[in-house]
Short mmCIF file of C-alpha atoms in Angstrom, two decimals:
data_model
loop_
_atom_site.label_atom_id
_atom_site.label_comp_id
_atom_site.label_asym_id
_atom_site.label_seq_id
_atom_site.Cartn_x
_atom_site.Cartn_y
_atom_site.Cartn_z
CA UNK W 2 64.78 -64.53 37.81
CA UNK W 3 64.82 -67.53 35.11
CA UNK W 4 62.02 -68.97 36.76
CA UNK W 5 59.70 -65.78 36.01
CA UNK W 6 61.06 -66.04 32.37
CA UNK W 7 59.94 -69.50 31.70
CA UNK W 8 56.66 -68.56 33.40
CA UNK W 9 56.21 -65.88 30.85
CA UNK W 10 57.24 -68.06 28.36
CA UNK W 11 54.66 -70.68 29.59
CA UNK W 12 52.21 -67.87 29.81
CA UNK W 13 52.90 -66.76 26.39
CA UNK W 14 53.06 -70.22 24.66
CA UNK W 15 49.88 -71.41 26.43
CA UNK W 16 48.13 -68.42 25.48
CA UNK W 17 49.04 -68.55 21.73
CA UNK W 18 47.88 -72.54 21.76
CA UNK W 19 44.77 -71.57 22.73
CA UNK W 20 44.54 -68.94 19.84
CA UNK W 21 46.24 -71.71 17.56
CA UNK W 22 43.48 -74.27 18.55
CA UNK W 23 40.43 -72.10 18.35
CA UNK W 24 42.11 -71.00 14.32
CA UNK W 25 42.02 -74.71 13.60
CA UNK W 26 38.05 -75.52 14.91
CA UNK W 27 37.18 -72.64 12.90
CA UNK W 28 39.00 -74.53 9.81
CA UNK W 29 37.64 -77.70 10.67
CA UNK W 30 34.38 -76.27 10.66
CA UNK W 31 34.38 -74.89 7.01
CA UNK W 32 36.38 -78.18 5.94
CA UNK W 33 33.54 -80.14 7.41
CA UNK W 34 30.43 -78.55 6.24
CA UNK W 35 32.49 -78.58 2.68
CA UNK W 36 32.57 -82.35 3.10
CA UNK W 37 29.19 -82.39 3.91
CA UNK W 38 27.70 -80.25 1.32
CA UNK W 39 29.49 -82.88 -1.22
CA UNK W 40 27.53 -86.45 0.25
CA UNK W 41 24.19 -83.97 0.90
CA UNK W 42 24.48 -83.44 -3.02
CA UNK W 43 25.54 -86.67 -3.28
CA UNK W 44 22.34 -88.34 -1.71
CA UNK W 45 20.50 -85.95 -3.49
CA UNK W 46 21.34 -87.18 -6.70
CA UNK W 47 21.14 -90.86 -6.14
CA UNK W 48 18.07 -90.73 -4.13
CA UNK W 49 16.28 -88.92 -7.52
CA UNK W 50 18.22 -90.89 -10.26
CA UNK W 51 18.59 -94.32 -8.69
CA UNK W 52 15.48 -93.97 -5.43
CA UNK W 53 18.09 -95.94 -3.38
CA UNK W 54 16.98 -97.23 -0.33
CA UNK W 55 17.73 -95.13 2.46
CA UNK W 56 20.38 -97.90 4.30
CA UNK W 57 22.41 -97.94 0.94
CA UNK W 58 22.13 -94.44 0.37
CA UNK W 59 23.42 -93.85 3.45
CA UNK W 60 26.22 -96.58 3.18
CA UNK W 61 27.19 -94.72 -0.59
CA UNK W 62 27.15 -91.54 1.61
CA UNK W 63 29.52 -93.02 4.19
CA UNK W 64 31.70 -94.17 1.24
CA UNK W 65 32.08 -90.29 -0.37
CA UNK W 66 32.62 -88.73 2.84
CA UNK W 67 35.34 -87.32 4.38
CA UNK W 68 36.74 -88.90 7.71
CA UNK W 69 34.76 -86.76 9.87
CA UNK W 70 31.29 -86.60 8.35
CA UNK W 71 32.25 -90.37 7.57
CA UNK W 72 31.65 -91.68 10.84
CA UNK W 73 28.12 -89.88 10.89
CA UNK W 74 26.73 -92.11 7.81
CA UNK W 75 28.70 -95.50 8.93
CA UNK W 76 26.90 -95.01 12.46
CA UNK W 77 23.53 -94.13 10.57
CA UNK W 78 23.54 -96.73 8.02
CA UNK W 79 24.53 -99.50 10.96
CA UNK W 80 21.46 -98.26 12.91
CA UNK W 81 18.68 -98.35 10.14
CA UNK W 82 19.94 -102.21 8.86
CA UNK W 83 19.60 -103.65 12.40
CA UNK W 84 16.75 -101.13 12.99
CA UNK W 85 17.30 -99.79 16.50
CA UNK W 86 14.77 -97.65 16.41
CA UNK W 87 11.16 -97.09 14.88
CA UNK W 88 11.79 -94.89 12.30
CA UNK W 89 14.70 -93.06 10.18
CA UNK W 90 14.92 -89.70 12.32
CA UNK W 91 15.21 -91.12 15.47
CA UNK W 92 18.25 -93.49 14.13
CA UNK W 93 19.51 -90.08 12.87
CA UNK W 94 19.38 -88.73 16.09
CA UNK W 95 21.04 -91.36 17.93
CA UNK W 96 23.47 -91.33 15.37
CA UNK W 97 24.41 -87.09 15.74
CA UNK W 98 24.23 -88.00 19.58
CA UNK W 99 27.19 -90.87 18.74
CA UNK W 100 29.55 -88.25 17.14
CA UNK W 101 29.92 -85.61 19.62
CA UNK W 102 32.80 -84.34 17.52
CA UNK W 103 31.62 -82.21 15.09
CA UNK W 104 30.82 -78.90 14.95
CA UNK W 105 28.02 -77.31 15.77
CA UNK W 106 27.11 -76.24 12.09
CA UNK W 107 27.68 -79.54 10.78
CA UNK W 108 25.21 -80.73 13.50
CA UNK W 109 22.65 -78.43 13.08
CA UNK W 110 22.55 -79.31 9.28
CA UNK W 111 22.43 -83.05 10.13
CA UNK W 112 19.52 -82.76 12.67
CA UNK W 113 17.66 -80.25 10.08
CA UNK W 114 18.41 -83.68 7.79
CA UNK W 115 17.09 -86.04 10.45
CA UNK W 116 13.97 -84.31 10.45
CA UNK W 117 12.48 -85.57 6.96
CA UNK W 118 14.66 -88.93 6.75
CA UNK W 119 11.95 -91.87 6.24
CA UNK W 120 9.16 -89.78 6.97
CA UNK W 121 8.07 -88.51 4.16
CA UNK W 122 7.48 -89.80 0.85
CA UNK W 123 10.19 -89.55 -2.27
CA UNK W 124 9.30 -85.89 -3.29
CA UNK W 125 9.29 -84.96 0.49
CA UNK W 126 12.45 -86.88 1.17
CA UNK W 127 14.20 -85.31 -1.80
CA UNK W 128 13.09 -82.17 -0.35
CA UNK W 129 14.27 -82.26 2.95
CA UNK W 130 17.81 -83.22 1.46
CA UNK W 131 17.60 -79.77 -0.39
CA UNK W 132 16.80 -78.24 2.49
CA UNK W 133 19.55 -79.88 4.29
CA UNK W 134 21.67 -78.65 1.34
CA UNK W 135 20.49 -74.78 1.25
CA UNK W 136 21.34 -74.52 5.25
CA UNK W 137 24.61 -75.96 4.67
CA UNK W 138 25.53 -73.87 1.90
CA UNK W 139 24.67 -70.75 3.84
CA UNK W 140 26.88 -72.28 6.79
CA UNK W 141 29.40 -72.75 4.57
CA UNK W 142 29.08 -69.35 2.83
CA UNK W 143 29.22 -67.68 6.22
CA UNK W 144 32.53 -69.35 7.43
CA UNK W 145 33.64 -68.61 4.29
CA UNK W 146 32.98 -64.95 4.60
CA UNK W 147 34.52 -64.57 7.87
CA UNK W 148 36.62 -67.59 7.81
CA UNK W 149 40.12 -66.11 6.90
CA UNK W 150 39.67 -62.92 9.38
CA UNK W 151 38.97 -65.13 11.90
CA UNK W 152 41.74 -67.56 11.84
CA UNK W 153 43.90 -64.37 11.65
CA UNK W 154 42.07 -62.85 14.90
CA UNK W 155 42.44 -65.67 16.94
CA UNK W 156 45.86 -66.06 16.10
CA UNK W 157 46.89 -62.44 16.95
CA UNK W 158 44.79 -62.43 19.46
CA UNK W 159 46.31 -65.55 21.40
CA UNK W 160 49.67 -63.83 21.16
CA UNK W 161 49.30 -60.94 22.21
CA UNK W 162 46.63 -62.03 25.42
CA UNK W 163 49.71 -64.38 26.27
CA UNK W 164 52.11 -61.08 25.88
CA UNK W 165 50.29 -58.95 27.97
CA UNK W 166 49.27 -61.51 30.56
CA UNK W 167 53.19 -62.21 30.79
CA UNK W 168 54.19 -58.53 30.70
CA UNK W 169 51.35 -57.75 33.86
CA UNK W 170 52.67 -61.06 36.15
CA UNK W 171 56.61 -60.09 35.17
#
């Protein structure tokens, strides 16, 4: 009999992590894009005040970020000095490919960025950053939106999965 109660305790408790966990990638994912947002604006700026080069702007990037967008920029800027590859985008692209760990949104904004790095000229570059910026913000805006409801859901929805799975195998 005490074994079936620490099953449904295991059952419960297992259940509920997985809720727990799926809560905290969905507040990753608005801290991230967040972060994000901040060095896209970032570049923005310095790349029309200053026209830094695109290894430094991408080092000043790396500098402003947060520690999981951070990783992104330190990886870019160390491809474009030794020059890996032929152009900006493709270093971008190895780059995204490098840092598996961040969420889809963030990813999708950073390949939508890797599309006009180094290929166009400054007016073109500056626009692809706003670009980069506007699909962000609306990635943002939409966790945002949903964001608190759906930490909640998954939450209640992990306990009580793991109650009812326990209560159906007790």
């Amino acid at each position: 009999m005490e074994l079936r109660w620490v099953g449904a305790a295991l059952v419960v408790g297992s259940c509920s992590g997985v809720g727990f966990a799926r809560a905290a990638a969905q507040r990753r994912e608005t801290r991230v894009l967040k972060q994000l947002l901040q060095v896209l604006e970032i570049m923005s700026l310095e790349l029309s005040y200053r026209v830094t080069p695109l290894p430094e702007l991408c080092r000043i990037a790396e500098e402003r970020a947060g520690r999981e967008v951070r990783e992104f920029f330190h990886i870019l800027s160390d491809l474009l000095r030794s020059q890996v590859a032929p152009d900006a985008s493709q270093c971008a692209r190895i780059a995204l490919s490098k840092c598996p760990q961040l969420p889809a949104a963030a990813s999708q904004v950073l390949t939508q960025l890797s599309l006009s790095l180094g290929q166009y000229d400054f007016d073109g570059q500056l626009q692809g950053l706003k670009k980069a910026c506007g699909l962000c913000e609306s990635e943002l805006n939409r966790c945002l939106v949903d964001g608190d409801s759906k930490v909640r859901t998954y939450r209640t929805v992990g306990i009580c999965a793991g109650m009812a799975l326990a209560v159906l195998l007790f």
